[in-house]
CSV table of C-alpha atoms in Angstrom, one decimal:
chain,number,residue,atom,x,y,z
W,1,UNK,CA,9.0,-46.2,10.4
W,2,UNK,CA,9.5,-49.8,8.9
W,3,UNK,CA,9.5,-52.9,11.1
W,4,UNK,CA,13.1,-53.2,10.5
W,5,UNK,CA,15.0,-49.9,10.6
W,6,UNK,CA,17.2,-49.2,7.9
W,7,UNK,CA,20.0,-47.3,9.1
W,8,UNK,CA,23.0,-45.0,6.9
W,9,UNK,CA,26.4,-44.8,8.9
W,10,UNK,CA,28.0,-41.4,7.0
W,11,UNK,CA,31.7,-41.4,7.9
W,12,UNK,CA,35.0,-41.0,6.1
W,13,UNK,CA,36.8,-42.8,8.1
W,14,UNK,CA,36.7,-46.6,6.9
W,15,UNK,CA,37.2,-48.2,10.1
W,16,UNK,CA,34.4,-46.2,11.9
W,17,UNK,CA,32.4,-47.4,9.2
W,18,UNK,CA,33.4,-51.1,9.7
W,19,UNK,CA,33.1,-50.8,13.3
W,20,UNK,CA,29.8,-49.4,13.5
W,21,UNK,CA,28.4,-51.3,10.6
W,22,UNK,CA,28.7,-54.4,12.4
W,23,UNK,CA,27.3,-53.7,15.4
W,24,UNK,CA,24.6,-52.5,13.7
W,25,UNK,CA,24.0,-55.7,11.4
W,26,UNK,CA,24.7,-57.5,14.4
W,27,UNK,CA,21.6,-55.9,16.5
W,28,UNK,CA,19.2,-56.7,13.3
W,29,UNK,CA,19.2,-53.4,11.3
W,30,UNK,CA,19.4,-53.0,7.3
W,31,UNK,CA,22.7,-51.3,7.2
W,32,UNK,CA,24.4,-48.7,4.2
W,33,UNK,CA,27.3,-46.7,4.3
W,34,UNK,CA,28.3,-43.5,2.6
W,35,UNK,CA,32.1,-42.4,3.1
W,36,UNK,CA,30.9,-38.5,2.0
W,37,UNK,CA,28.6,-36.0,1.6
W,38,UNK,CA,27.8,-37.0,-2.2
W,39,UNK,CA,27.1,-40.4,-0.8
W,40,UNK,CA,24.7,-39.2,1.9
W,41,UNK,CA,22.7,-37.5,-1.1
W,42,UNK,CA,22.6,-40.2,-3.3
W,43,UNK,CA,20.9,-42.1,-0.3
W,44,UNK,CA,18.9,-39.2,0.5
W,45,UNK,CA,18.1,-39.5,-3.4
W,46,UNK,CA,17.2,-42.9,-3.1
W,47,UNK,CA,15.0,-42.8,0.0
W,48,UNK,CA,14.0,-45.7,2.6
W,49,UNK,CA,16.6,-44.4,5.1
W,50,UNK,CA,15.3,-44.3,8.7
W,51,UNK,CA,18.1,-42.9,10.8
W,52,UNK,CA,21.5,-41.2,9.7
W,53,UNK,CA,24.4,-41.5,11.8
W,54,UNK,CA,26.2,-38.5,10.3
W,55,UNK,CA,29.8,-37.3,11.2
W,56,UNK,CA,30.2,-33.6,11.2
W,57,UNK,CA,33.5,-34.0,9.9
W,58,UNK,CA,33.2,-35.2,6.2
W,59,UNK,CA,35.8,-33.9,3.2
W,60,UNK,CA,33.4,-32.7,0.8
W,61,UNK,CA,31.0,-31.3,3.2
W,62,UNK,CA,29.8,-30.1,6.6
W,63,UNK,CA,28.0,-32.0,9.0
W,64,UNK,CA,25.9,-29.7,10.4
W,65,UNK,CA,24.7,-27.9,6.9
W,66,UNK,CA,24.0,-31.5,5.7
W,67,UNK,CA,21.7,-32.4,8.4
W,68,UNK,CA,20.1,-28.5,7.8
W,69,UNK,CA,19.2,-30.0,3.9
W,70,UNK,CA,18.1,-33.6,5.5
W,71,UNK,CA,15.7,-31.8,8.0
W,72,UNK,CA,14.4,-29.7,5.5
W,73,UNK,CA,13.7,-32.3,3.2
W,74,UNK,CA,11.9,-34.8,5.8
W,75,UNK,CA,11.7,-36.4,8.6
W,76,UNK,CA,14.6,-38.6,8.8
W,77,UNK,CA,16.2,-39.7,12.0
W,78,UNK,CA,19.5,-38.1,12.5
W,79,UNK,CA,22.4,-38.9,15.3
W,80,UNK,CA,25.3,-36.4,14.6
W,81,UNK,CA,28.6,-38.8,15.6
W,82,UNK,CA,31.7,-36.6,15.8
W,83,UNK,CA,34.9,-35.7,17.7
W,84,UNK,CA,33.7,-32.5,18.2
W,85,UNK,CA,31.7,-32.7,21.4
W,86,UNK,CA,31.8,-30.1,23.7
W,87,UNK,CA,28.2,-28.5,24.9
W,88,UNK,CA,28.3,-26.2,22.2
W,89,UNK,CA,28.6,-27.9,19.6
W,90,UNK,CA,26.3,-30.3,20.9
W,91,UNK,CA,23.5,-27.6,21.2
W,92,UNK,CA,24.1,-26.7,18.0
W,93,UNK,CA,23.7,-30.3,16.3
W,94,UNK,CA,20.3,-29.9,18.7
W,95,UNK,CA,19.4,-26.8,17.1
W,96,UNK,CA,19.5,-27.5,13.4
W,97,UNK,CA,17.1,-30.9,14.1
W,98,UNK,CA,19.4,-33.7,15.2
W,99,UNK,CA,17.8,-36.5,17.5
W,100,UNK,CA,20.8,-37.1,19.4
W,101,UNK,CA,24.4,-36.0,19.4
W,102,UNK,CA,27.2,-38.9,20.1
W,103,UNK,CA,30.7,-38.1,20.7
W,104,UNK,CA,33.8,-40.1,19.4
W,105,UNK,CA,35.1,-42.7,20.2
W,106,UNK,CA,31.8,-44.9,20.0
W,107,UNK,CA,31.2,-47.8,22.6
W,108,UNK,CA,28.5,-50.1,20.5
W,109,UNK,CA,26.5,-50.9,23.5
W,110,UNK,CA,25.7,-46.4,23.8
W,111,UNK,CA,25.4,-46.1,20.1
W,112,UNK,CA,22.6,-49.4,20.1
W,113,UNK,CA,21.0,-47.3,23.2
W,114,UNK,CA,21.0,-44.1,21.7
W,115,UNK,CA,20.0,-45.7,18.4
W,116,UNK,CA,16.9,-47.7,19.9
W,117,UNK,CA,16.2,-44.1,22.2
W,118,UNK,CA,15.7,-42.3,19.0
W,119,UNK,CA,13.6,-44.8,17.4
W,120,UNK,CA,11.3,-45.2,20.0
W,121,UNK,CA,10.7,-41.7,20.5
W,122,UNK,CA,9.6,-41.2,16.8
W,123,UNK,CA,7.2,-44.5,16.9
W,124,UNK,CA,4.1,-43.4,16.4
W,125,UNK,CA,1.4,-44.4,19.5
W,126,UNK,CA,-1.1,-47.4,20.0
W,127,UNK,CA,-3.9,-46.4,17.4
W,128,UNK,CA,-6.2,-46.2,20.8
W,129,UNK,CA,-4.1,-44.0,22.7
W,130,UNK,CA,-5.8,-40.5,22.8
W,131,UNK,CA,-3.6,-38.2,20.7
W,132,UNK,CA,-4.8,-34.9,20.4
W,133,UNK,CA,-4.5,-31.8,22.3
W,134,UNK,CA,-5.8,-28.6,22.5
W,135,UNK,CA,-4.4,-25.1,23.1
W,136,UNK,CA,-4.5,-21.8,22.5
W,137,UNK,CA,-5.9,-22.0,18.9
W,138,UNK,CA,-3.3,-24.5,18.5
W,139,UNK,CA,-4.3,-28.6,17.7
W,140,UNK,CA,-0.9,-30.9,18.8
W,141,UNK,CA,-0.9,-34.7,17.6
W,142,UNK,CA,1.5,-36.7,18.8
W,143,UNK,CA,0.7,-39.8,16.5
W,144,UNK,CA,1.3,-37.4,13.6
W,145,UNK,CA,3.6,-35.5,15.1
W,146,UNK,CA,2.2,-32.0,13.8
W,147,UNK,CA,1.2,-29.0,15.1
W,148,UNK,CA,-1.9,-27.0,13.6
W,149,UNK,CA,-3.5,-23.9,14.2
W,150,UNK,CA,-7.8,-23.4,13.7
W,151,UNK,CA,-7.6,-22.8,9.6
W,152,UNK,CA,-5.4,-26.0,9.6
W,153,UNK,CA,-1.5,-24.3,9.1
W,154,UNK,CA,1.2,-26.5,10.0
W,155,UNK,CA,3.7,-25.0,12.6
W,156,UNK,CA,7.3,-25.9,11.5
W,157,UNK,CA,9.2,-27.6,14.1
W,158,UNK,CA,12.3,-29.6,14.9
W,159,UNK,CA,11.8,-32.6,16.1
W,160,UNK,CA,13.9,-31.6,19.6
W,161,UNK,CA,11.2,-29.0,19.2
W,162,UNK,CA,8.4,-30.7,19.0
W,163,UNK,CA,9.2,-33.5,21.9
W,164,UNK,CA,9.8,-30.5,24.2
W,165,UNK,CA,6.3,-29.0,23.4
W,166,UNK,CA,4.8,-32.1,24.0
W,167,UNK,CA,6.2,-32.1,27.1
W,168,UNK,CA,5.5,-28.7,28.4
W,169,UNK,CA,1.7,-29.4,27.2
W,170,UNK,CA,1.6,-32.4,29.0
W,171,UNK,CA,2.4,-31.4,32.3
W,172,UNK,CA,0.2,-27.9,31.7
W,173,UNK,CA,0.6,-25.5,34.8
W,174,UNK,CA,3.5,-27.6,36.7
W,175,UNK,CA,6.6,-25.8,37.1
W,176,UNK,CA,9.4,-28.1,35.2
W,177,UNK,CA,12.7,-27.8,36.2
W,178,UNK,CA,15.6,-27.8,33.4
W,179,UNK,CA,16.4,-31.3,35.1
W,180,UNK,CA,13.0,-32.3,34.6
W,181,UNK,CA,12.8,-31.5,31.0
W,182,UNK,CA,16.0,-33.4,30.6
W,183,UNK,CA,15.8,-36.2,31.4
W,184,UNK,CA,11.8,-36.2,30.0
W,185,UNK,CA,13.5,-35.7,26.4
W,186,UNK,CA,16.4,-38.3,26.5
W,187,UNK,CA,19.5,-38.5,26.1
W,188,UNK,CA,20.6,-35.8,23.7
W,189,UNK,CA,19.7,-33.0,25.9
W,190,UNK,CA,20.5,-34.5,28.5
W,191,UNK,CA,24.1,-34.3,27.1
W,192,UNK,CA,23.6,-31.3,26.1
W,193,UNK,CA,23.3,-29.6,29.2
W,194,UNK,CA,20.6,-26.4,30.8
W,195,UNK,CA,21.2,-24.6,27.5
W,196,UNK,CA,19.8,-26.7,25.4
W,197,UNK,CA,16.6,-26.1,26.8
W,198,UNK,CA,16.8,-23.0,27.1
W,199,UNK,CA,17.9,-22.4,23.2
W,200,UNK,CA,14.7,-24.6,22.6
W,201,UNK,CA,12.2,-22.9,24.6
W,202,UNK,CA,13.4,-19.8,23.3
W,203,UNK,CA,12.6,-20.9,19.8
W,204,UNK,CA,9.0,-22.6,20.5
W,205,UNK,CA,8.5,-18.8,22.3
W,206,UNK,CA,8.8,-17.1,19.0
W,207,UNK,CA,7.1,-20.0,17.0
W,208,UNK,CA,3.9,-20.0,18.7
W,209,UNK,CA,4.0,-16.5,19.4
W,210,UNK,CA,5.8,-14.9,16.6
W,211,UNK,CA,4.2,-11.2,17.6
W,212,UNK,CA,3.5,-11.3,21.0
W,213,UNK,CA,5.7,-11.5,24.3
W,214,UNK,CA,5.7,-15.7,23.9
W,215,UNK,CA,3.5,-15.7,27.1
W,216,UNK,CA,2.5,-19.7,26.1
W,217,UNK,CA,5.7,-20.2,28.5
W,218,UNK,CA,6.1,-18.9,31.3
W,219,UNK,CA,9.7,-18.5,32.9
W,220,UNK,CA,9.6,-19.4,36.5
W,221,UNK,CA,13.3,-17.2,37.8
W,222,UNK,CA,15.3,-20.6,39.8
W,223,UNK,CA,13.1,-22.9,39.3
W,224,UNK,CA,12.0,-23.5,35.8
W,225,UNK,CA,9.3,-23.3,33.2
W,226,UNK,CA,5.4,-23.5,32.8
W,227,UNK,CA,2.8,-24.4,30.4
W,228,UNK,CA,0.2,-21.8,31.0
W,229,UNK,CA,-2.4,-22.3,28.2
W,230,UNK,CA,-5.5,-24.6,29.3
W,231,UNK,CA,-5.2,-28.0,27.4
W,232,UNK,CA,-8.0,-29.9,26.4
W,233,UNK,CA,-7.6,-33.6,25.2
W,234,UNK,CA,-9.1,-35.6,22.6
């Protein structure tokens, strides 16, 4: 992440565009715009972007499959910004990688405090801070942000994924209600709604466990879920 963020506002719609673009030079951030797909590609071509505020709604292209290729090609930010906002759709955006999902129309003092949200959830730790942690064969760093097991195999995760495992392995052997992991992960899920979480600790089940019963989490019935694996730090 550079000191100052460099942000793409994707949108066919030119005063969106304006709109957003402004408020976003106005807050201090290096600001493009690409009114399509193409243009997204281009900048994806170029590189340097940070965060993508993407519409799902573009002529030439779907939302959604475009922030499938930007996930699979890095690790850029991505807010999905679209009409289309009913819990659904905003699990889906969740799904395929997206940080954060923001409805239309966009109020610039939600879309700075989604934007700086995002940011700061992706800035790596103090260099001092104790990063790793240990389970179950598996090594977690959340400086890094990567998950390895003992021959040194990445495990492939979103990045909604990987903020909920953190969580989970932080709080080890306490029951956390749907609430609780929530309002630990921001915003986006919060939006989202129970489902969410569920869709997402239904695919960390399979990821760390892809042959077994996905016993890592446990599923406490009316209350929530627990870590169960002992985690050792450092």
């Amino acid at each position: 992440m550079t000191a100052n963020p460099h942000i793409l506002v994707v949108d066919d719609d030119p005063a969106v565009r304006a709109v957003m673009c402004a408020c976003l030079t106005k807050a201090g951030y290096r600001v493009d715009q690409a009114e399509d797909a193409a243009g997204l590609k281009a900048w994806l071509n170029h590189g340097g972007v940070d965060l993508i505020l993407l519409d799902v709604n573009l002529p030439d292209g779907d939302g959604m499959a475009l922030a499938r290729q930007v996930r699979a090609s890095g690790d850029t930010a991505i807010i999905m910004v679209t009409e289309r906002g009913t819990p659904d759709d905003r699990a889906l955006g969740l799904e395929i990688g997206a940080d954060d999902y923001l409805p239309k129309p966009v109020y610039p003092r939600e879309l700075l405090a989604r934007i700086k949200n995002v940011l700061d959830r992706r800035a790596p730790a103090p260099a001092s801070a104790k990063n790793r942690l240990a389970f179950a064969g598996w090594s977690l760093d959340t400086v890094e942000r990567v998950v390895v097991d003992t021959v040194g195999r990445a495990l492939e995760l979103t990045p909604a994924e990987f903020d909920l495992l953190v969580v989970l392995v932080s709080r080890a052997g306490r029951i956390q209600s749907r609430d609780q992991l929530m309002a630990a992960l921001g915003s986006a899920e919060a939006d989202s709604g129970p489902r969410s979480i569920d869709i997402l600790i239904s695919r960390l089940r399979k990821k760390l466990d892809p042959a077994g019963d996905g016993g890592l989490i446990e599923t406490c019935r009316g209350h929530g879920y627990r870590f169960t694996a002992k985690v050792k730090k450092g």
